[in-house]
Amino acid sequence: MKTSLKWAMMLLIAVALAACSSKSDDKNATSVVGGGATGAGVGTNPDFDDSMDARMAKILGIEKNTIYFDFDRDTIKPEYMSILQANADYLKKHPNARILIAGNADPRGSREYNIGLGQRRADVVRQRLVTMGVNANQMRTVSYGSEKPAVSGNDDFAYSQDRRDDITYDNAG
Amino acid sequence: MKKYSIWILITTLMMCLSSSALAAMDIQITRGVVRAIPIAIVPFDTNNPNGPNDISRIVANDLSHSGQFQVMPQSRLPQQPHDADAVSADLWKTLGLDDLVIGNAVPAGNGQTTVNMTLLDLFHSNQSTPTVLMRQSYTVADSKMRALAHHISDIIYEKLTGEKGVFSTRLAYVKVTPMPNNPRHKLYALMVSDVDGHNAKPLLTSTQPIMSPDWSPDGKQIVYVSFETKLPQIFTSDVATGQRRLISSFAGINGAPSFSPDGRSLAVALSMGKTNPNIYTIDLGSGNLNQLTNDASINTEPSWAPDGQSIIFTSDRGGAPQIYSIDLASKQTQRMTYLGSYNASATYLAGSPTKISLLHRDDRGFNVAIYDLQSGTMQILTQGGYLESPSPAPNGRMIVYSTNVGGRRMLGMVSSNGQVNIRLPEVSGDAQAPAWSPY
């Protein structure tokens, strides 16, 4: 709540600044913009912010709640099993905890096809956590495809950072 | 409630930012032209030459970007006449010119300007007097000057090629910019601009990704994917009013929406809580779903055949993404592409029923190509290697795409004959997922 208030303040200031410098033809934009407030209608997710991610990583005893994948693969490499085990242990001990597993692809190729690749990566981790004994109801998955690259750049290192699952806690339980 | 108020703030912020930033958009020609119609656009007689609303400059840009015209550079014009009597036809004909555009712009009071344009035929005329092919006069508000210039480009294009021009159409695309004060977070905006990148305005903004815009056949609606709840949903927005309608919010993937040619249904990719998406149609009137594919591979990017009887889509059922076609009545499926290990993002090219534009990968990376379904030939149109989201113009003569330039995504356009390739640089952020409007 505090964070979002701070955000709103920062944005207000930014809006004020932008309004000062904007030109007269900006007025046209108002008639076109109408989106914003209609039609959303799915649930009440708390905001995941960095501090929540950082706090959970600390509790889980891991550096970062992220699992990386090889090119064109959705197999979980052995070095990431400890991260999954830490999440599984926590989720089993805290039945009210809820996570979102977000699968991602590197930015090459078709965006919608990459959504498919990211979903495979998200679901393979979800399935592994189920076999580790986590209740399926504690987990949601989503694919962001190549819409949320971890780093910008078009080299193999950047791509290796982009091909990942981010696990975030909606609710620490 | 709290979420929405922040959203509205962001929308306001984006409106201010985007309209000032995009005003500086410019066009770069990256390749030359061969075998196009030679034409000269003489700078119009105006008291505001080279201003942002310089009609003759906009017309010259439009025509040269189409790939159908070779526009003579201003520095090589042998004379700069403003009416037909002053044109020395033989002077132009020795330079190989077929057609000449002349005109003027005169203030008409009340913030209006009268624009006169004349299209002259040099090729079929005797040496002393050029033939007048077309003469038009318009009196419009100064704010409509760019629109008028694009209209003039359209009528010249149609007169000389026999096809409709696309210079008055629009683009929808997604613009991604770093959040002020927190560059790790992004702002996503669904933008609508003129076809040359000018006049860009946000139709919607969000702190979560927006994907895959597609225009309704009447140009009044845009359908797209929004992750505003952190999960994907499909919405339509009314382009004029911004009014939104939630179309699809099933478990898992809600993606790749595509309007049917009659505008009554959408084809979409839905995973229905499973891992792999399948192709469905949604009747926009009744909301009825019709499942077309049913297998455990990625099936996505549906795009309708012009007759509405079949849909082409991307599937990796053969091990790698390729283009397939499914007949709506029989559900009979046919693989369409075999060349190369990756073909995706296919759309039928207007005006040529056997050709599709697509994203094709070879050893040079991902490029825009045209594939002829009849002859089985693949014509690769670009060389960048980092291209995505090809979307053809409604006359099939140009294709807009997104590419990587110096670490940022920009829009580009390539003519379907591969001869002209231009960029529409963004001043800041990334421009991606373009969709060309209908006429």
Coordinates of C-alpha atoms in Angstrom, one line a residue, chain B residues 57-413:
Chain B
R57 CA 7.4 16.4 -49.7
I58 CA 4.9 14.0 -48.0
V59 CA 3.6 12.9 -51.5
A60 CA 7.2 12.3 -52.7
N61 CA 7.9 10.2 -49.6
D62 CA 4.7 8.2 -49.9
L63 CA 5.2 7.4 -53.5
S64 CA 8.9 6.5 -53.2
H65 CA 8.2 4.2 -50.2
S66 CA 5.6 2.2 -52.1
G67 CA 8.2 0.5 -54.3
Q68 CA 6.1 1.3 -57.3
F69 CA 7.6 4.7 -58.1
Q70 CA 11.1 6.1 -58.8
V71 CA 10.8 9.7 -57.5
M72 CA 13.3 12.1 -58.9
P73 CA 15.4 13.8 -56.1
Q74 CA 14.6 17.5 -55.7
S75 CA 18.2 18.5 -56.5
R76 CA 17.9 16.9 -60.0
L77 CA 14.7 18.7 -61.1
P78 CA 15.5 20.7 -64.3
Q79 CA 12.8 23.3 -63.5
Q80 CA 10.3 24.0 -60.7
P81 CA 7.1 25.1 -62.5
H82 CA 3.8 25.6 -60.6
D83 CA 1.3 25.5 -63.4
A84 CA 1.0 23.4 -66.6
D85 CA 1.8 26.3 -69.0
A86 CA 5.2 26.7 -67.5
V87 CA 6.2 23.1 -67.9
S88 CA 8.7 22.4 -70.7
A89 CA 7.8 18.8 -71.6
D90 CA 10.9 18.1 -73.7
L91 CA 13.2 19.2 -70.8
W92 CA 11.6 16.4 -68.6
K93 CA 11.3 13.8 -71.3
T94 CA 15.0 13.8 -72.0
L95 CA 15.4 12.9 -68.3
G96 CA 13.2 9.8 -68.8
L97 CA 10.3 11.2 -66.8
D98 CA 6.8 9.8 -67.4
D99 CA 4.8 11.9 -65.0
L100 CA 5.0 15.2 -63.2
V101 CA 3.1 16.5 -60.2
I102 CA 2.9 20.3 -59.7
G103 CA 0.7 22.5 -57.5
N104 CA 0.4 25.2 -54.9
A105 CA -0.9 25.9 -51.4
V106 CA -2.6 29.2 -50.8
P107 CA -3.9 30.4 -47.4
A108 CA -7.7 30.6 -47.5
G109 CA -8.3 32.3 -44.1
N110 CA -9.9 30.8 -41.0
G111 CA -7.0 28.5 -40.5
Q112 CA -7.6 26.9 -43.9
T113 CA -5.5 26.4 -47.0
T114 CA -6.5 25.8 -50.6
V115 CA -4.3 23.2 -52.3
N116 CA -4.3 22.8 -56.0
M117 CA -2.5 19.8 -57.6
T118 CA -2.1 18.7 -61.2
L119 CA -0.8 15.4 -62.5
L120 CA 0.8 15.7 -65.9
D121 CA 1.6 13.0 -68.4
L122 CA 4.8 13.6 -70.3
F123 CA 5.1 10.3 -72.0
H124 CA 2.1 10.5 -74.2
S125 CA 2.2 14.2 -75.0
N126 CA 3.8 16.1 -77.8
Q127 CA 6.9 18.1 -76.9
S128 CA 5.4 21.4 -76.2
T129 CA 2.3 20.7 -74.1
P130 CA 2.0 17.9 -71.4
T131 CA -1.3 16.2 -71.1
V132 CA -3.3 16.9 -67.9
L133 CA -4.2 13.5 -66.3
M134 CA -5.8 14.9 -63.2
R135 CA -6.5 18.3 -61.6
Q136 CA -7.8 18.6 -58.1
S137 CA -8.5 21.5 -55.7
Y138 CA -9.1 21.2 -51.9
T139 CA -9.7 23.7 -49.2
V140 CA -9.0 22.1 -45.8
A141 CA -8.1 23.1 -42.2
D142 CA -4.3 23.3 -41.7
S143 CA -4.5 20.5 -39.1
K144 CA -5.7 18.2 -41.9
M145 CA -2.8 18.9 -44.2
R146 CA -0.9 15.6 -43.7
A147 CA -4.2 13.7 -44.2
L148 CA -4.8 15.6 -47.5
A149 CA -1.2 14.9 -48.6
H150 CA -1.7 11.2 -48.1
H151 CA -5.0 11.4 -50.0
I152 CA -3.3 13.1 -52.9
S153 CA -0.7 10.3 -52.8
D154 CA -3.5 7.8 -53.0
I155 CA -5.2 9.3 -56.0
I156 CA -1.9 9.7 -57.9
Y157 CA -1.0 6.1 -57.1
E158 CA -4.4 4.8 -58.2
K159 CA -4.4 6.9 -61.4
L160 CA -0.9 5.6 -62.5
T161 CA -1.0 2.0 -61.2
G162 CA -4.7 1.1 -61.4
E163 CA -4.7 0.0 -57.8
K164 CA -5.8 1.6 -54.6
G165 CA -3.1 3.4 -52.6
V166 CA -2.6 2.7 -48.9
F167 CA -1.3 6.1 -47.8
S168 CA -4.4 7.0 -45.9
T169 CA -4.5 3.8 -43.9
R170 CA -3.2 3.4 -40.4
L171 CA -0.9 1.2 -38.3
A172 CA -1.6 -0.3 -34.9
Y173 CA 1.4 -1.4 -32.9
V174 CA 2.7 -1.9 -29.4
K175 CA 5.1 0.6 -27.9
V176 CA 7.2 -0.4 -24.9
T177 CA 9.0 2.3 -22.9
P178 CA 10.8 2.1 -19.6
M179 CA 8.8 3.4 -16.6
P180 CA 10.0 6.8 -15.5
N181 CA 12.2 6.4 -12.3
N182 CA 12.1 2.6 -12.5
P183 CA 13.5 1.5 -15.9
R184 CA 13.3 -2.2 -14.9
H185 CA 9.5 -1.8 -15.2
K186 CA 7.9 -1.1 -18.6
L187 CA 4.9 0.8 -19.9
Y188 CA 3.1 -0.9 -22.7
A189 CA 0.9 1.1 -25.1
L190 CA -1.3 0.0 -28.0
M191 CA -0.6 2.8 -30.5
V192 CA -2.5 3.9 -33.6
S193 CA -0.6 6.0 -36.1
D194 CA -0.7 7.2 -39.7
V195 CA 1.0 4.8 -42.1
D196 CA 4.2 6.9 -42.2
G197 CA 4.4 6.7 -38.3
H198 CA 3.2 10.3 -37.8
N199 CA 0.2 11.2 -35.7
A200 CA 0.7 8.3 -33.2
K201 CA -1.7 8.1 -30.3
P202 CA -2.2 5.5 -27.5
L203 CA -5.5 3.6 -27.6
L204 CA -4.6 1.8 -24.4
T205 CA -1.7 1.7 -21.9
S206 CA -0.8 -0.8 -19.3
T207 CA 2.0 -1.8 -16.9
Q208 CA 1.7 -5.4 -18.3
P209 CA 2.3 -6.6 -21.8
I210 CA -0.1 -5.9 -24.7
M211 CA 0.2 -8.2 -27.8
S212 CA -1.0 -9.1 -31.2
P213 CA -3.3 -6.3 -32.4
D214 CA -5.5 -7.0 -35.4
W215 CA -8.0 -4.7 -37.2
S216 CA -11.6 -5.5 -37.9
P217 CA -12.4 -5.5 -41.6
D218 CA -14.2 -2.1 -41.3
G219 CA -11.2 -0.6 -39.5
K220 CA -13.4 0.4 -36.5
Q221 CA -12.2 -2.1 -33.9
I222 CA -8.8 -3.5 -32.9
V223 CA -8.6 -6.8 -31.2
Y224 CA -5.5 -7.6 -29.0
V225 CA -4.2 -9.5 -26.0
S226 CA -3.7 -7.7 -22.7
F227 CA -2.0 -9.1 -19.6
E228 CA -3.3 -6.3 -17.4
T229 CA -4.4 -8.9 -14.8
K230 CA -1.0 -10.6 -15.2
L231 CA -2.8 -13.3 -17.2
P232 CA -3.7 -13.0 -20.9
Q233 CA -7.1 -11.9 -22.0
I234 CA -8.5 -10.9 -25.4
F235 CA -10.2 -7.6 -25.8
T236 CA -11.6 -5.4 -28.6
S237 CA -11.3 -1.6 -28.4
D238 CA -13.3 0.8 -30.5
V239 CA -10.7 2.9 -32.3
A240 CA -12.8 6.1 -32.2
T241 CA -14.1 6.0 -28.6
G242 CA -11.6 3.6 -26.9
Q243 CA -14.5 1.6 -25.5
R244 CA -13.4 -1.9 -24.6
R245 CA -15.1 -5.3 -24.6
L246 CA -13.7 -8.4 -23.0
I247 CA -13.8 -11.3 -25.5
S248 CA -11.9 -14.2 -24.0
S249 CA -10.6 -14.9 -20.6
F250 CA -10.2 -18.7 -20.5
A251 CA -7.7 -20.6 -18.3
G252 CA -4.2 -20.5 -19.8
I253 CA -3.3 -19.0 -23.2
N254 CA -5.7 -16.5 -24.8
G255 CA -3.8 -15.4 -27.8
A256 CA -3.3 -14.5 -31.5
P257 CA -6.8 -13.0 -32.2
S258 CA -7.7 -12.5 -35.9
F259 CA -10.9 -11.0 -37.3
S260 CA -12.8 -13.0 -39.9
P261 CA -13.2 -11.3 -43.3
D262 CA -16.9 -10.6 -42.5
G263 CA -16.0 -9.2 -39.1
R264 CA -18.5 -11.5 -37.3
S265 CA -16.0 -13.9 -35.7
L266 CA -12.5 -14.1 -34.4
A267 CA -10.0 -16.9 -34.8
V268 CA -7.9 -17.3 -31.6
A269 CA -5.4 -19.6 -29.9
L270 CA -6.7 -21.0 -26.5
S271 CA -5.0 -23.6 -24.3
M272 CA -8.0 -24.0 -22.0
G273 CA -5.9 -24.7 -18.9
K274 CA -3.7 -27.2 -20.7
T275 CA -0.2 -26.5 -22.0
N276 CA -0.6 -26.3 -25.7
P277 CA -2.9 -23.9 -27.5
N278 CA -5.4 -24.9 -30.2
I279 CA -7.2 -22.9 -32.8
Y280 CA -10.8 -21.9 -32.1
T281 CA -13.3 -19.5 -33.6
I282 CA -15.4 -17.2 -31.4
D283 CA -18.7 -15.9 -32.8
L284 CA -18.8 -12.3 -31.7
G285 CA -22.6 -12.2 -31.7
S286 CA -23.4 -15.3 -29.7
G287 CA -20.0 -15.9 -28.0
N288 CA -20.1 -19.5 -29.3
L289 CA -16.8 -21.3 -29.5
N290 CA -15.8 -23.7 -32.3
Q291 CA -12.7 -25.8 -31.8
L292 CA -10.8 -26.4 -35.0
T293 CA -7.5 -28.1 -34.0
N294 CA -7.2 -30.7 -31.2
D295 CA -3.7 -31.9 -30.5
A296 CA -0.8 -31.6 -28.1
S297 CA 1.4 -29.2 -30.2
I298 CA 1.6 -25.5 -30.3
N299 CA -1.2 -24.3 -32.7
T300 CA -1.3 -20.5 -33.0
E301 CA -1.4 -17.4 -35.2
P302 CA -4.6 -18.2 -37.1
S303 CA -5.3 -16.0 -40.1
W304 CA -8.3 -16.2 -42.4
A305 CA -8.3 -17.0 -46.1
P306 CA -9.9 -14.1 -48.0
D307 CA -13.0 -16.2 -48.7
G308 CA -13.5 -17.0 -45.0
Q309 CA -13.7 -20.7 -45.7
S310 CA -10.3 -21.8 -44.3
I311 CA -7.7 -20.6 -41.8
I312 CA -3.9 -20.8 -42.0
F313 CA -2.0 -21.1 -38.7
T314 CA 1.4 -21.9 -37.2
S315 CA 1.9 -25.4 -35.7
D316 CA 5.0 -27.4 -34.5
R317 CA 3.1 -30.7 -34.8
G318 CA 5.8 -31.8 -37.3
G319 CA 8.6 -30.9 -34.8
A320 CA 9.2 -27.3 -35.9
P321 CA 6.9 -24.4 -36.6
Q322 CA 5.4 -24.6 -40.0
I323 CA 2.3 -23.2 -41.7
Y324 CA -0.9 -25.3 -42.0
S325 CA -4.3 -24.7 -43.4
I326 CA -7.6 -26.0 -42.0
D327 CA -10.9 -26.0 -43.9
L328 CA -13.6 -24.7 -41.6
A329 CA -16.4 -27.0 -42.9
S330 CA -14.5 -30.3 -43.2
K331 CA -11.7 -29.6 -40.6
Q332 CA -9.3 -31.1 -43.1
T333 CA -5.8 -29.9 -42.4
Q334 CA -3.0 -29.5 -44.9
R335 CA 0.6 -28.5 -44.4
M336 CA 1.5 -25.5 -46.5
T337 CA 5.2 -24.9 -46.0
Y338 CA 8.2 -27.2 -46.2
L339 CA 11.1 -24.9 -47.0
G340 CA 13.2 -24.1 -44.0
S341 CA 13.1 -25.1 -40.3
Y342 CA 10.9 -22.3 -39.1
N343 CA 7.9 -20.6 -40.8
A344 CA 5.4 -18.6 -38.7
S345 CA 3.1 -15.5 -38.6
A346 CA 1.5 -16.1 -42.0
T347 CA -1.1 -13.9 -43.6
Y348 CA -2.7 -14.1 -47.1
L349 CA -1.5 -11.3 -49.3
A350 CA -4.4 -9.2 -50.7
G351 CA -4.7 -9.3 -54.5
S352 CA -2.8 -12.6 -54.9
P353 CA -4.8 -15.6 -53.7
T354 CA -1.9 -18.0 -53.8
K355 CA 0.6 -15.9 -51.8
I356 CA 1.2 -15.6 -48.1
S357 CA 3.6 -13.3 -46.2
L358 CA 5.4 -15.0 -43.3
L359 CA 8.3 -15.0 -40.9
H360 CA 11.0 -17.3 -42.3
R361 CA 14.2 -18.5 -40.6
D362 CA 17.3 -19.5 -42.5
D363 CA 21.1 -19.1 -41.7
R364 CA 20.6 -15.3 -41.9
G365 CA 18.1 -15.4 -39.1
F366 CA 14.5 -14.4 -39.1
N367 CA 13.3 -12.4 -42.1
V368 CA 10.1 -11.5 -43.9
A369 CA 9.3 -13.6 -46.9
I370 CA 6.5 -14.2 -49.4
Y371 CA 5.7 -17.8 -50.1
D372 CA 3.8 -18.8 -53.2
L373 CA 1.5 -21.7 -52.4
Q374 CA 1.2 -22.7 -56.0
S375 CA 4.8 -22.7 -57.2
G376 CA 6.3 -23.5 -53.8
T377 CA 8.8 -20.6 -54.1
M378 CA 10.0 -18.6 -51.1
Q379 CA 11.0 -15.0 -51.8
I380 CA 13.0 -13.5 -48.9
L381 CA 12.4 -9.8 -48.8
T382 CA 14.6 -8.5 -45.9
Q383 CA 18.1 -9.1 -44.6
G384 CA 18.0 -7.9 -40.9
G385 CA 17.7 -11.3 -39.3
Y386 CA 15.8 -10.1 -36.2
L387 CA 12.4 -9.4 -37.8
E388 CA 9.0 -10.4 -36.5
S389 CA 5.3 -9.7 -36.9
P390 CA 5.0 -9.2 -40.7
S391 CA 1.6 -7.6 -41.6
P392 CA 0.7 -6.8 -45.2
A393 CA -0.9 -3.7 -46.5
P394 CA -4.5 -4.0 -47.8
N395 CA -3.3 -3.8 -51.4
G396 CA -0.6 -6.4 -50.8
R397 CA 2.1 -4.2 -52.1
M398 CA 4.0 -3.5 -48.8
I399 CA 4.5 -5.4 -45.6
V400 CA 5.1 -3.7 -42.2
Y401 CA 7.3 -5.6 -39.6
S402 CA 9.3 -5.0 -36.4
T403 CA 13.0 -5.3 -36.4
N404 CA 16.0 -4.8 -34.1
V405 CA 18.2 -1.8 -34.7
G406 CA 21.0 -1.1 -32.3
G407 CA 19.3 -3.0 -29.4
R408 CA 15.8 -1.4 -29.9
R409 CA 12.8 -2.5 -31.8
M410 CA 11.6 -0.3 -34.7
L411 CA 9.0 -0.7 -37.4
G412 CA 10.0 -1.2 -41.0
M413 CA 8.3 -1.6 -44.2

